[in-house]
């Protein structure tokens, strides 16, 4: 979480370009939030609501990542079950962090696309059974 970064040195930079209207809008929202710009942008990126529109490319990315994750986790499980595991704790921690981030992103995307499988409650009566 953004607040957890206090006192730590962050080494990763993410940057992007915006037009003047988008910049002004972000600046105003930061101002009224009372947060630092960095914290506001991080929280906005992590906790925003997104409506996902399915694309073949998106599904392929998820499929590829899940396949890789499955293969690596099978190897890790086999290694951890052996008498003398060779995987180091830092490697396991790094892998856990990466896969947890991917799983959270996949779940976030699925939540954004849940309208595709949820029952619609729009007040219209069903004509089924007539």
Protein backbone atom coordinates (compact mmCIF):
# COMPACT_ATOMS: atom_id res chain seq x y z
CA UNK A 1 0.00 0.00 0.00
CA UNK A 2 1.14 3.54 -0.61
CA UNK A 3 1.43 4.34 3.10
CA UNK A 4 3.71 1.35 3.62
CA UNK A 5 6.44 3.04 1.55
CA UNK A 6 7.18 5.68 4.20
CA UNK A 7 10.86 5.63 5.09
CA UNK A 8 11.83 3.23 2.33
CA UNK A 9 13.79 4.05 -0.78
CA UNK A 10 11.88 3.09 -3.89
CA UNK A 11 14.00 2.22 -6.88
CA UNK A 12 11.34 1.75 -9.56
CA UNK A 13 10.00 4.67 -11.57
CA UNK A 14 6.83 4.59 -13.63
CA UNK A 15 6.15 7.52 -15.91
CA UNK A 16 3.55 8.42 -18.49
CA UNK A 17 2.47 11.36 -20.61
CA UNK A 18 -0.79 13.24 -20.22
CA UNK A 19 -2.33 16.18 -22.05
CA UNK A 20 -2.89 19.52 -20.32
CA UNK A 21 -6.51 18.76 -19.39
CA UNK A 22 -5.58 15.38 -17.86
CA UNK A 23 -2.72 17.03 -15.93
CA UNK A 24 -5.02 19.73 -14.56
CA UNK A 25 -7.62 17.12 -13.59
CA UNK A 26 -5.03 15.00 -11.78
CA UNK A 27 -3.60 18.05 -10.01
CA UNK A 28 -7.07 19.12 -8.79
CA UNK A 29 -7.92 15.62 -7.56
CA UNK A 30 -4.59 15.39 -5.75
CA UNK A 31 -5.25 18.77 -4.13
CA UNK A 32 -8.72 17.85 -2.85
CA UNK A 33 -7.56 14.39 -1.71
CA UNK A 34 -5.05 15.89 0.70
CA UNK A 35 -2.56 13.24 -0.34
CA UNK A 36 0.88 13.47 -1.88
CA UNK A 37 0.70 13.20 -5.67
CA UNK A 38 2.68 9.95 -5.67
CA UNK A 39 0.38 8.34 -3.09
CA UNK A 40 -2.73 9.53 -4.92
CA UNK A 41 -1.56 8.15 -8.28
CA UNK A 42 -0.45 4.83 -6.77
CA UNK A 43 -3.78 4.35 -4.98
CA UNK A 44 -5.71 5.42 -8.06
CA UNK A 45 -3.88 2.86 -10.18
CA UNK A 46 -4.25 0.04 -7.68
CA UNK A 47 -7.78 0.59 -6.37
CA UNK A 48 -9.67 2.01 -9.32
CA UNK A 49 -12.65 0.33 -10.98
CA UNK A 50 -12.07 -0.81 -14.52
CA UNK A 51 -14.53 -2.19 -17.03
CA UNK A 52 -12.65 -4.76 -19.09
CA UNK A 53 -13.36 -5.23 -22.75
CA UNK A 54 -12.14 -8.65 -23.79
CA UNK A 55 -9.47 -8.78 -26.45
CA UNK A 56 -7.64 -11.76 -27.84
CA UNK A 57 -4.30 -10.18 -26.85
CA UNK A 58 -5.38 -9.81 -23.21
CA UNK A 59 -6.48 -13.42 -22.98
CA UNK A 60 -3.22 -14.57 -24.59
CA UNK A 61 -1.16 -12.66 -22.00
CA UNK A 62 -3.11 -14.25 -19.15
CA UNK A 63 -2.88 -17.72 -20.73
CA UNK A 64 0.87 -17.39 -21.23
CA UNK A 65 1.49 -16.11 -17.68
CA UNK A 66 -0.68 -18.85 -16.15
CA UNK A 67 1.15 -21.53 -18.15
CA UNK A 68 4.54 -20.22 -17.02
CA UNK A 69 3.36 -19.91 -13.43
CA UNK A 70 2.03 -23.46 -13.47
CA UNK A 71 5.32 -24.91 -14.75
CA UNK A 72 7.45 -22.96 -12.28
CA UNK A 73 5.20 -23.79 -9.32
CA UNK A 74 5.33 -27.50 -10.22
CA UNK A 75 9.14 -27.32 -10.18
CA UNK A 76 9.16 -25.41 -6.89
CA UNK A 77 6.76 -27.89 -5.27
CA UNK A 78 8.92 -30.80 -6.44
CA UNK A 79 12.04 -29.07 -5.10
CA UNK A 80 10.48 -28.25 -1.73
CA UNK A 81 9.34 -31.86 -1.31
CA UNK A 82 12.87 -33.15 -1.90
CA UNK A 83 15.21 -33.93 0.98
CA UNK A 84 17.57 -31.07 0.13
CA UNK A 85 15.69 -28.17 -1.52
CA UNK A 86 17.96 -25.98 -3.66
CA UNK A 87 15.66 -22.98 -3.98
CA UNK A 88 16.87 -20.11 -1.86
CA UNK A 89 14.61 -18.01 0.33
CA UNK A 90 15.30 -14.77 -1.62
CA UNK A 91 14.39 -16.52 -4.89
CA UNK A 92 11.21 -17.91 -3.34
CA UNK A 93 10.31 -14.47 -1.95
CA UNK A 94 10.89 -12.80 -5.32
CA UNK A 95 8.83 -15.41 -7.12
CA UNK A 96 6.04 -15.11 -4.55
CA UNK A 97 5.97 -11.32 -4.97
CA UNK A 98 5.83 -11.54 -8.78
CA UNK A 99 3.14 -14.20 -8.90
CA UNK A 100 1.05 -12.53 -6.21
CA UNK A 101 1.14 -9.29 -8.22
CA UNK A 102 0.09 -11.18 -11.37
CA UNK A 103 -2.73 -13.01 -9.57
CA UNK A 104 -4.02 -9.77 -8.07
CA UNK A 105 -3.96 -8.14 -11.52
CA UNK A 106 -5.78 -11.10 -13.06
CA UNK A 107 -8.42 -11.04 -10.33
CA UNK A 108 -8.79 -7.28 -10.76
CA UNK A 109 -9.32 -7.76 -14.49
CA UNK A 110 -11.84 -10.54 -13.89
CA UNK A 111 -13.75 -8.34 -11.46
CA UNK A 112 -13.86 -5.65 -14.13
CA UNK A 113 -15.30 -8.11 -16.62
CA UNK A 114 -17.73 -9.80 -14.23
CA UNK A 115 -20.61 -8.10 -16.01
CA UNK A 116 -20.12 -10.72 -18.73
CA UNK A 117 -21.30 -13.58 -16.50
CA UNK A 118 -23.32 -11.94 -13.72
CA UNK A 119 -27.10 -12.00 -13.90
CA UNK A 120 -28.49 -8.68 -15.07
CA UNK A 121 -30.94 -7.07 -12.65
CA UNK A 122 -32.41 -4.37 -14.82
CA UNK A 123 -35.98 -4.63 -13.62
CA UNK A 124 -37.29 -6.23 -16.80
CA UNK A 125 -39.46 -9.29 -16.39
CA UNK A 126 -38.36 -12.50 -18.01
CA UNK A 127 -40.55 -14.04 -20.69
CA UNK A 128 -39.28 -17.52 -19.89
CA UNK A 129 -41.94 -20.13 -19.30
CA UNK A 130 -44.58 -18.31 -21.32
